[in-house]
Short mmCIF file of C-alpha atoms in Angstrom, two decimals:
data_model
loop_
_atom_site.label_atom_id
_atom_site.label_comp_id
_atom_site.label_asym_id
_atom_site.label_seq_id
_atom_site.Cartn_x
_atom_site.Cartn_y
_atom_site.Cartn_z
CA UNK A 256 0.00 0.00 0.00
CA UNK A 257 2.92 2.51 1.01
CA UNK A 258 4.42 1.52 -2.50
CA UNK A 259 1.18 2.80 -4.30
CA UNK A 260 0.73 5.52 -2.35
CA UNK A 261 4.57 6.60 -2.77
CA UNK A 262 4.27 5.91 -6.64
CA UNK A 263 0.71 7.65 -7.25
CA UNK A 264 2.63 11.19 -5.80
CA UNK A 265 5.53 10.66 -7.69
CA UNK A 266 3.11 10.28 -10.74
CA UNK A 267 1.36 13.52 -9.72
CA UNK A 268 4.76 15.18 -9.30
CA UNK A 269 5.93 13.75 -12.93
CA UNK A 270 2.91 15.68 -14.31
CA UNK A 271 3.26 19.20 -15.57
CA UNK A 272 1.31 21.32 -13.12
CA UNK A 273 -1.57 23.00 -14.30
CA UNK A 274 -2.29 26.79 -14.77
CA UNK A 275 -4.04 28.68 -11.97
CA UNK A 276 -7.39 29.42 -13.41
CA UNK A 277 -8.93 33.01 -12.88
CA UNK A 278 -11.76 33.00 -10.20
CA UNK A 279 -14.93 32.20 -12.14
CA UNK A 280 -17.70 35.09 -11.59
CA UNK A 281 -17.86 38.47 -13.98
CA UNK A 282 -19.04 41.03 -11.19
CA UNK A 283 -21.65 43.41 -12.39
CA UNK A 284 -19.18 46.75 -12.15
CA UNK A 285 -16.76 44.64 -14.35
CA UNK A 286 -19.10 43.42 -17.00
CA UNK A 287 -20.36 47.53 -17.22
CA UNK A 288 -17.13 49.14 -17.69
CA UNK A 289 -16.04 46.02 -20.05
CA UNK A 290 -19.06 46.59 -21.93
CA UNK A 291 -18.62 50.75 -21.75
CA UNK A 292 -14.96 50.14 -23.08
CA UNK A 293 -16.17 47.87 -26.06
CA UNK A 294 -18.70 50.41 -26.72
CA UNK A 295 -16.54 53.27 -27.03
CA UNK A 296 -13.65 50.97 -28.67
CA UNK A 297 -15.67 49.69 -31.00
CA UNK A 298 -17.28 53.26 -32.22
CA UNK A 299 -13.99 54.48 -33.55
CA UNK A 300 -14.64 52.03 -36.34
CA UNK A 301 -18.08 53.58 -37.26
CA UNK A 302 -17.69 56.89 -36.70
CA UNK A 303 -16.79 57.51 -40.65
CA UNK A 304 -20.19 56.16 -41.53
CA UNK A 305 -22.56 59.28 -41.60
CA UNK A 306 -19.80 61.68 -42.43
CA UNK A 307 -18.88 59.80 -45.80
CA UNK A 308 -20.27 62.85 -47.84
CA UNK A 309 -18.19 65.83 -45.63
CA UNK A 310 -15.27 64.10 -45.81
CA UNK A 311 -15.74 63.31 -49.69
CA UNK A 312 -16.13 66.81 -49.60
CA UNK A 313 -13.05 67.96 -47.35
CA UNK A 314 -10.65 65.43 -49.78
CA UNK A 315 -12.27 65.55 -53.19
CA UNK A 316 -13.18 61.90 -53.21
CA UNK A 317 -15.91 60.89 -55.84
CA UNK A 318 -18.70 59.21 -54.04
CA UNK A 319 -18.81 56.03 -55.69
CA UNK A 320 -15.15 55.77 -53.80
CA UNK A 321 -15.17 57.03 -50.37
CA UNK A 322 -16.46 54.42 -49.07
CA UNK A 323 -12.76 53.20 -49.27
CA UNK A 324 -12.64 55.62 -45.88
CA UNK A 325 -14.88 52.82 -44.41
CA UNK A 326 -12.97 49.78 -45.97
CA UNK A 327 -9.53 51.06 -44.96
CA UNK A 328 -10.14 51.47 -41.17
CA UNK A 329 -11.98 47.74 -41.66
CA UNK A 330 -8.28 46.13 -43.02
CA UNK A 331 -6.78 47.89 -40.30
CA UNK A 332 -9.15 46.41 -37.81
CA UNK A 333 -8.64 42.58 -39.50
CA UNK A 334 -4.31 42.75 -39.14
CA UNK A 335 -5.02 44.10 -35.85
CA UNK A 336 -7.16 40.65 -35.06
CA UNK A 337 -4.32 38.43 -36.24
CA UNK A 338 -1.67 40.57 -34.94
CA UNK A 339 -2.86 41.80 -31.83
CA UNK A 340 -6.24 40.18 -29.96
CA UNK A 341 -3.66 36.27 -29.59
CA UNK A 342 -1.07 38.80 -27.37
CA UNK A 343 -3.81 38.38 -24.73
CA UNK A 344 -3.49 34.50 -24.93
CA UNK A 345 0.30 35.38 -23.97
CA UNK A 346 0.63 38.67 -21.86
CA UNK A 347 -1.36 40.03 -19.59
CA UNK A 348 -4.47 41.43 -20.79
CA UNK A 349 -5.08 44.61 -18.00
CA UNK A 350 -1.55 45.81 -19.59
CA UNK A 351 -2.51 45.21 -23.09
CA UNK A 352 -5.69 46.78 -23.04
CA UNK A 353 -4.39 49.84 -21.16
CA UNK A 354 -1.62 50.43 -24.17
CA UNK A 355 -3.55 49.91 -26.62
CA UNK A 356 -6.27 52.43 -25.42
CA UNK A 357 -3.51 55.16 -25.10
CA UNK A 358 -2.38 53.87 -28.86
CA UNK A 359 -5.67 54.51 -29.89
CA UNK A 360 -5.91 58.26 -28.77
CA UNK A 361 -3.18 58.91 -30.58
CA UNK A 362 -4.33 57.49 -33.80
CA UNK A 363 -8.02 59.56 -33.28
CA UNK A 364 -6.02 62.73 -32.56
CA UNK A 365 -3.96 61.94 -35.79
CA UNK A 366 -7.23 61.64 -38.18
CA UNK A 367 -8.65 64.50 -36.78
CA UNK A 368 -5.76 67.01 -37.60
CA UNK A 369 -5.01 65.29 -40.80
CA UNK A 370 -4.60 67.83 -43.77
CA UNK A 371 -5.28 65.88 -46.59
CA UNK A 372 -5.98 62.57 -47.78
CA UNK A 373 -3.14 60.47 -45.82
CA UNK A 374 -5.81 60.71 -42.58
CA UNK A 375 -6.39 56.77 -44.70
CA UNK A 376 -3.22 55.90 -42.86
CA UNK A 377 -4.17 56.56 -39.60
CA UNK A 378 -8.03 55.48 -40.20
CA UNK A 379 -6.28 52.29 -40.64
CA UNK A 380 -4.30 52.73 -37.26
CA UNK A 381 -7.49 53.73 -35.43
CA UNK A 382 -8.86 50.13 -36.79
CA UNK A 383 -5.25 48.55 -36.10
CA UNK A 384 -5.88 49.14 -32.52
CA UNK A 385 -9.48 49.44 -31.74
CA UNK A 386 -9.59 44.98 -31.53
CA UNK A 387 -9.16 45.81 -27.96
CA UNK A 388 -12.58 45.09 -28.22
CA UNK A 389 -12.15 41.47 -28.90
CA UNK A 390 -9.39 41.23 -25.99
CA UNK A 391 -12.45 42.55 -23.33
CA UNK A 392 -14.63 39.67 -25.11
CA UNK A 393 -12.38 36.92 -24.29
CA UNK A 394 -11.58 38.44 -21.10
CA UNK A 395 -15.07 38.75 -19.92
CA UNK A 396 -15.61 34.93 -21.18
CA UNK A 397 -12.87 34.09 -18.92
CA UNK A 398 -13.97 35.49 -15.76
CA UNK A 399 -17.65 34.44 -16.27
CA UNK A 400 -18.52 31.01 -14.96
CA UNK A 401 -19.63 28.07 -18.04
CA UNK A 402 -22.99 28.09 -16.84
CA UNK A 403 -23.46 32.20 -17.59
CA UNK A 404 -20.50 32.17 -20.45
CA UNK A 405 -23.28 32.68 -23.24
CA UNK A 406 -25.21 35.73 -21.08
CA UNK A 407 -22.15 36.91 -19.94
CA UNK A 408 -20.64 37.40 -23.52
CA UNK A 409 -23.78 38.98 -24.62
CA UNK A 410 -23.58 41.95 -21.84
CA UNK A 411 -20.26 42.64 -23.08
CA UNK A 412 -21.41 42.31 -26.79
CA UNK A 413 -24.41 44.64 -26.09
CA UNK A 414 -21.93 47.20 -24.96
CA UNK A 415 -20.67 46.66 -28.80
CA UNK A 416 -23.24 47.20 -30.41
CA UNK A 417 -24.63 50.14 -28.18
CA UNK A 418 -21.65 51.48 -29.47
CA UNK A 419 -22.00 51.27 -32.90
CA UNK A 420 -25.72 52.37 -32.49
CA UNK A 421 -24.33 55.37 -31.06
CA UNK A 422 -21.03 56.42 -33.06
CA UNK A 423 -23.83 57.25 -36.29
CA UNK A 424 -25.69 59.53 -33.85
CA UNK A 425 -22.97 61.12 -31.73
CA UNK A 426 -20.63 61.57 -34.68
CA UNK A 427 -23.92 63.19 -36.66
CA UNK A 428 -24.72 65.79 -34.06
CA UNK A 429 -20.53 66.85 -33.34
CA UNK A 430 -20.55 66.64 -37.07
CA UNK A 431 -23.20 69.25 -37.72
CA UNK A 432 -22.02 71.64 -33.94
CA UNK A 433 -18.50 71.54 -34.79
CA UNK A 434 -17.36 69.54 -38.30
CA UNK A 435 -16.76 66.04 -38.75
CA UNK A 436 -12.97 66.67 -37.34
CA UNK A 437 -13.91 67.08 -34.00
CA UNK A 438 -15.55 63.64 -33.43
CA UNK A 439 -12.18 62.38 -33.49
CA UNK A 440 -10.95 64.68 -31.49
CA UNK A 441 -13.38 64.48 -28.49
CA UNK A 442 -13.23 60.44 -28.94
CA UNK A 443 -9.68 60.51 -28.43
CA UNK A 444 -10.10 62.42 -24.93
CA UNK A 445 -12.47 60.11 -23.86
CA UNK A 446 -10.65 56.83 -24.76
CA UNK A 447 -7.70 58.25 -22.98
CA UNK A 448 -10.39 58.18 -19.70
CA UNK A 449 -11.16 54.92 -20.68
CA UNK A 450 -7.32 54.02 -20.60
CA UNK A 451 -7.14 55.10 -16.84
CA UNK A 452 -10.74 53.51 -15.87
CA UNK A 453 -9.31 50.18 -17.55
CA UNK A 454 -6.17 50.13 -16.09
CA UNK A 455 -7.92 51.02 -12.45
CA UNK A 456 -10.48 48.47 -12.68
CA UNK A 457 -9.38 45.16 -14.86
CA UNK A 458 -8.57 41.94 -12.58
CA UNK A 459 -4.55 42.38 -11.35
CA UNK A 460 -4.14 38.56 -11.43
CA UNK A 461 -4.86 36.00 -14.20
CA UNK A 462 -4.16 32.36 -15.28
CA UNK A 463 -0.57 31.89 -15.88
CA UNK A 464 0.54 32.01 -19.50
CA UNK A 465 1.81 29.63 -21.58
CA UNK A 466 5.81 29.76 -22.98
CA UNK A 467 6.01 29.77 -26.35
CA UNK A 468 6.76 32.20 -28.84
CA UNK A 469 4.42 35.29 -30.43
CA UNK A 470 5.65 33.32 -34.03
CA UNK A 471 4.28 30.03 -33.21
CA UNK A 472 1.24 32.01 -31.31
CA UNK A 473 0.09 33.27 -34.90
CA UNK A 474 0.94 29.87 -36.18
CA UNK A 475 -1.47 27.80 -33.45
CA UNK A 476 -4.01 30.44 -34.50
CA UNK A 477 -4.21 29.06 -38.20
CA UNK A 478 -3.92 25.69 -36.96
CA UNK A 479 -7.00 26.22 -34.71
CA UNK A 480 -9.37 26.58 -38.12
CA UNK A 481 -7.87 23.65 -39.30
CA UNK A 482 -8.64 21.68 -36.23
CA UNK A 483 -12.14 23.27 -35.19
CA UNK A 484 -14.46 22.63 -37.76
CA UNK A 485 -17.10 24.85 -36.22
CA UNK A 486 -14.87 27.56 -36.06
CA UNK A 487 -14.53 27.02 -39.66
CA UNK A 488 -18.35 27.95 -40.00
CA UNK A 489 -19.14 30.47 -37.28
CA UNK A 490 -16.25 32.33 -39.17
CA UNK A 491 -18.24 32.30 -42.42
CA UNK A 492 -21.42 33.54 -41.09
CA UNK A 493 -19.64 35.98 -39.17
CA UNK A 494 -17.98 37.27 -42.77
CA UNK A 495 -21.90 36.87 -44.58
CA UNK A 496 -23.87 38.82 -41.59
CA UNK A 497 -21.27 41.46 -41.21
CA UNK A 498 -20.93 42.28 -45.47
CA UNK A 499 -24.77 42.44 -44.91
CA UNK A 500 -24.90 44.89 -42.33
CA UNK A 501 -22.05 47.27 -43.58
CA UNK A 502 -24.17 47.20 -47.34
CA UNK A 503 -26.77 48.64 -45.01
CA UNK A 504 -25.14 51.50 -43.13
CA UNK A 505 -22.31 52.37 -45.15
CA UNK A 506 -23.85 53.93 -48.36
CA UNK A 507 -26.96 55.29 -46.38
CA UNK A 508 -26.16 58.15 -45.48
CA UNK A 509 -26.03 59.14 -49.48
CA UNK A 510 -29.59 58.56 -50.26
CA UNK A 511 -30.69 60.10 -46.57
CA UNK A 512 -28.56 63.25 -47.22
CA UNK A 513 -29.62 64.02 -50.98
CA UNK A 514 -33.05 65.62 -52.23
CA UNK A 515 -36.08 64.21 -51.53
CA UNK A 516 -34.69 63.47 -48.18
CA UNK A 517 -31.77 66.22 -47.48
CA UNK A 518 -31.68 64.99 -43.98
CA UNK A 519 -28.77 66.52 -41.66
CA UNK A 520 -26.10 64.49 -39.99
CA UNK A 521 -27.84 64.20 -36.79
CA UNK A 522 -30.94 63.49 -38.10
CA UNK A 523 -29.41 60.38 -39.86
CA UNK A 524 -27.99 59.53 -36.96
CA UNK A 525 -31.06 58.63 -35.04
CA UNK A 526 -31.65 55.96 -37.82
CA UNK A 527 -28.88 54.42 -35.90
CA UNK A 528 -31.23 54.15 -32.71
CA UNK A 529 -33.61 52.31 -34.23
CA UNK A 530 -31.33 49.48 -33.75
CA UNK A 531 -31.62 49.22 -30.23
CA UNK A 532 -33.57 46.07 -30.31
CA UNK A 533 -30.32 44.35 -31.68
CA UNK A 534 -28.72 45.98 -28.36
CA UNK A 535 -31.05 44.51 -26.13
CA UNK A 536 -31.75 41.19 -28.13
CA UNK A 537 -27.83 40.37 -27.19
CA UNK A 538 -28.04 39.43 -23.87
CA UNK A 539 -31.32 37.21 -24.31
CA UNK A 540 -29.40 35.47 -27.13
CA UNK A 541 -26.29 34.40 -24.86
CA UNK A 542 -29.05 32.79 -22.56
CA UNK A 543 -30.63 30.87 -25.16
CA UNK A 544 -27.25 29.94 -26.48
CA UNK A 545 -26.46 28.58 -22.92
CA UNK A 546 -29.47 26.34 -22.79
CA UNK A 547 -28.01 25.23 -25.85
CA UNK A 548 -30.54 26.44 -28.75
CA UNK A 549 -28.09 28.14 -30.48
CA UNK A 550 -28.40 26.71 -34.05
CA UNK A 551 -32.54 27.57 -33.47
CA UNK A 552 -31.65 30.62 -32.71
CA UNK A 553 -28.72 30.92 -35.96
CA UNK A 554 -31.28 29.88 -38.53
CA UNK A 555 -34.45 32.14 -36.91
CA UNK A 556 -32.01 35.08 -37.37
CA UNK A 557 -30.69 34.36 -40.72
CA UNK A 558 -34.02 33.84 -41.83
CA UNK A 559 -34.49 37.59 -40.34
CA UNK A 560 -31.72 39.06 -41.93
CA UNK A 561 -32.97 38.20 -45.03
CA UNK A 562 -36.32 39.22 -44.81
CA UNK A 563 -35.30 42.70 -43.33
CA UNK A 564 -34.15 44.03 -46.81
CA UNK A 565 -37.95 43.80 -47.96
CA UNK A 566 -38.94 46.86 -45.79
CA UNK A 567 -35.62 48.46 -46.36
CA UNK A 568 -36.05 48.52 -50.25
CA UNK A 569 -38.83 50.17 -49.96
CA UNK A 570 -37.95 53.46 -47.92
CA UNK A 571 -38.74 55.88 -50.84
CA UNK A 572 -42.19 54.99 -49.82
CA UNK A 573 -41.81 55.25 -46.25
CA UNK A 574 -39.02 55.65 -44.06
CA UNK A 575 -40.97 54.06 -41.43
CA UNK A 576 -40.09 51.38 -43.86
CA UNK A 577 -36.42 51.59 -43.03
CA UNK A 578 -36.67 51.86 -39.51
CA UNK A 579 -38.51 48.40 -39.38
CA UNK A 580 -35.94 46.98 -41.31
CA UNK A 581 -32.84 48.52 -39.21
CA UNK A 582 -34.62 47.07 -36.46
CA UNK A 583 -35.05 43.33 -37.88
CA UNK A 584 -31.11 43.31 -40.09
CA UNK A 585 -29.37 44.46 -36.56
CA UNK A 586 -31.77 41.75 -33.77
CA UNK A 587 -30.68 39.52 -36.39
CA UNK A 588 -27.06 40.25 -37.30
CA UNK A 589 -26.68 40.59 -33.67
CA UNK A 590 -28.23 37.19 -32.32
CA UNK A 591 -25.91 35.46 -34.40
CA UNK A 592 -23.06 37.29 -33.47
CA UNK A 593 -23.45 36.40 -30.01
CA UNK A 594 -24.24 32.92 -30.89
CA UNK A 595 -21.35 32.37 -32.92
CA UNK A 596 -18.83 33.49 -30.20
CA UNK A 597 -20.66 31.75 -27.36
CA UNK A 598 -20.45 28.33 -29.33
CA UNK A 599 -16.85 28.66 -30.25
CA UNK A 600 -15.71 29.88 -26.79
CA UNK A 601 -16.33 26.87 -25.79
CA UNK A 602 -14.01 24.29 -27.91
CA UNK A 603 -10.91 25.89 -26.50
CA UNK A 604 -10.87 27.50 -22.85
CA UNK A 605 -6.90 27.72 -23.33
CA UNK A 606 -7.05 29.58 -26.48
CA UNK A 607 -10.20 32.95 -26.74
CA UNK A 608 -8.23 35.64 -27.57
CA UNK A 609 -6.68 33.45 -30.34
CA UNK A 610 -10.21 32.05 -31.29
CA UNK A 611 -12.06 35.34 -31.18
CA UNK A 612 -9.61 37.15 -33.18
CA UNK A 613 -9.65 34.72 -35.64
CA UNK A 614 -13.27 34.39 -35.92
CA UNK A 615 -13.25 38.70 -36.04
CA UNK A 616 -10.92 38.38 -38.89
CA UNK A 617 -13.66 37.23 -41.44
CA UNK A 618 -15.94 39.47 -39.69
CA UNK A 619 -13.59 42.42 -40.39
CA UNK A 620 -13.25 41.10 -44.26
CA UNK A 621 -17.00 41.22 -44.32
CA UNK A 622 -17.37 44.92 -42.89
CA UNK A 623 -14.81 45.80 -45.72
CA UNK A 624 -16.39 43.73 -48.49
CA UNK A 625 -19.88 45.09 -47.79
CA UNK A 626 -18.60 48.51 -47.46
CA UNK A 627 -16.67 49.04 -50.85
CA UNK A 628 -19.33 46.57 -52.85
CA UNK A 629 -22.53 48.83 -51.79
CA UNK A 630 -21.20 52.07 -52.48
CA UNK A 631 -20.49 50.77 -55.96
CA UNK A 632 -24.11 49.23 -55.81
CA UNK A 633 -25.19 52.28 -55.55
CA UNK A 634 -23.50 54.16 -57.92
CA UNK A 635 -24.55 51.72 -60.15
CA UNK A 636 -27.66 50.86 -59.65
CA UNK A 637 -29.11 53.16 -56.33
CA UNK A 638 -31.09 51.99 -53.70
CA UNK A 639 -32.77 48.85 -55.38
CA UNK A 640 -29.25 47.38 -56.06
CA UNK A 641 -27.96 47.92 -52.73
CA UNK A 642 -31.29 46.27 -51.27
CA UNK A 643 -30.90 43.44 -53.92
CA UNK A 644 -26.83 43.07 -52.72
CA UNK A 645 -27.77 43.07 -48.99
CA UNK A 646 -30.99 40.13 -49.81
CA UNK A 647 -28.46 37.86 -52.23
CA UNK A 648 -26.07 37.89 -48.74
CA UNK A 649 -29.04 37.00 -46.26
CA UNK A 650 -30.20 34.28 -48.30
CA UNK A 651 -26.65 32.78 -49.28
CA UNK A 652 -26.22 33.03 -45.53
CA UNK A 653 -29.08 31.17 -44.54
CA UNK A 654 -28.27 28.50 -47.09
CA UNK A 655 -24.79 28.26 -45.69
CA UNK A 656 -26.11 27.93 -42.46
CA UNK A 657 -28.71 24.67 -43.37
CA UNK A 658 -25.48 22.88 -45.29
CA UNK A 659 -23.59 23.21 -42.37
CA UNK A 660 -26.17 22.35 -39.46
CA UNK A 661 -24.25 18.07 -38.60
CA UNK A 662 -21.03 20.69 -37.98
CA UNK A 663 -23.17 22.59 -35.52
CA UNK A 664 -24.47 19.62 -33.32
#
């Protein structure tokens, strides 16, 4: 017996000792300033959206083409997924977000006192560094126990996309006070708040790290859509839902702002408030995703998605019209986006930041592909192509989705 006993502890002292966890529980301060931060991070991407036609105006850009002001912040925001979000996978993530916060101040002071044209350069920077986003997603999915990961993640992700609700409105009514400059300006004072409130406030201890290099970090994070075949998917409808939404709101502001319309910047901003419901549809989602109806709820909200872009065609008629369809495109775009990153969160505990980032990548390509393609829609067809562009993606979505569904169970 002594022998066993003697050999079973030298077993357990053979094997490599395991990484001390982080306490589960998300306290309810934590999961409001994570989602406040997201909010605020994640606005910096959309503030270009209903200024498009001052700042074609400022640089002399034809409109069929600025909405390469949108797609050039969006390919800064997909290197900064691969390049930065798997550093929180490695270092610690209360340092991280802090510097990249300050990072990002700089950038928004940068666009805002940029001269001419090259502001593109640090549009790209502000979307370089704004994925601290997706580091406060995994974070928050961390700290929250399994049982509440799905609700949990949807707090945080309602904090998103109260943000980008927001940035249309808030940048509309600087826009109009003071000129489109100063909503980078003012944005880059308050992130640098932000920076101080993070770095107050964020856990001081996490899990250990593992030891390996930031090369073969980037290299595990390919090999994790190789391995992971439902990251494979998630990643897809996160690419289809997020082209769909930016075919929406990027060339809408054209239409809204030109005769019979000739709507001011703020007033096209509240457009953006009509998609509250996607706001408060987040949280719900994680909950059904944790009492595991998440493909339900996937192909209910694709199904959504699609059928918002019936109402939407039609605003000439009404733009009632439109604000039902904001309303149904973002609960939908929305419930799916919560379901896709509760479901993948949890394959691989050890890896978020790497998985998330990943899976934000083809959401970033999306943004940028939906961005560039309806701006030419319109110039090339107005409103009825961009509504046909934005139905084509629901429904090649939702048939994506129902030839995927054995991946999903």
């Amino acid at each position: 017996m002594n022998i066993q006993v003697v050999n079973g502890a030298a077993a357990k002292a053979a094997q490599p000792e395991e990484p001390r966890q982080v306490t589960p529980g998300l306290s309810g301060m934590t999961a409001l300033v994570f989602a406040i931060a997201c909010g605020l991070s994640v606005a910096n991407v959309y503030f270009a959206h209903p200024l498009l036609d001052a700042m074609a105006h400022d640089f002399a850009i034809a409109p069929a083409s600025i909405g390469i002001v949108v797609t050039v912040t969006q390919v800064g925001y997909a290197l900064g997924l691969f390049f930065i979000v798997p550093l929180g996978d490695l270092f610690d993530r209360r340092k991280l977000i802090a510097g990249q916060a300050i990072l990002s101040a700089v950038a928004l002071i940068a666009v805002g006192l940029a001269p001419n044209a090259a502001m593109l350069a640090s549009l790209a920077a502000v979307g370089l560094l704004a994925v601290m986003v997706q580091v406060l997603v995994a974070y928050a999915a961390d700290l929250a126990a399994p049982s509440q990961r799905g609700r949990a993640v949807g707090t945080v992700t309602s904090g998103v996309i109260t943000g980008i609700l927001l940035a249309r409105f808030v940048a509309g009514v600087v826009a109009d006070l003071a000129g489109w400059r100063w909503v980078y300006l003012v944005s880059a004072g308050l992130t640098l708040v932000m920076a101080v409130v993070l770095h107050t406030v964020l856990p001081r201890h996490e899990a250990e790290r593992p030891r390996t290099s930031y090369i073969r970090l980037l290299g595990s994070m390919v090999l994790l859509f190789v391995r992971e075949p439902l990251l494979r998917v998630r990643a897809v409808l996160a690419l289809l839902i997020f082209a769909s939404f930016n075919v929406l709101w990027a060339p809408l502001v054209l239409p809204l702002s030109a005769p019979p319309f000739s709507l001011s910047h703020t007033a096209i901003g509240l457009f953006g408030l009509a998609g509250v419901a996607g706001a408060l549809g987040a949280r719900w989602t994680g909950g059904l995703v944790d009492r595991g109806h998440g493909q339900l709820v996937t192909g209910l909200s694709l199904l959504m998605m699609a059928a918002a872009w019936l109402p939407i065609a039609f605003m000439g008629m009404s733009l009632w019209l439109l604000v039902a369809g904001i309303v149904m495109l973002d609960l939908a775009i929305q419930a799916v986006h919560v379901t896709n990153q509760s479901l993948i969160f949890s394959r691989r505990p050890d890896a978020r930041s790497r998985l998330v980032g990943g899976y934000m990548i083809f959401y970033s390509v999306g943004s940028a592909l939906g961005s560039i393609a309806s701006t030419m829609a319109y110039a090339a067809a107005g409103w009825s192509g961009v509504s046909l562009l934005g139905a084509g993606i629901g429904l090649t979505a939702l048939l994506f989705w129902a030839l995927t569904l054995r991946v999903g169970r």
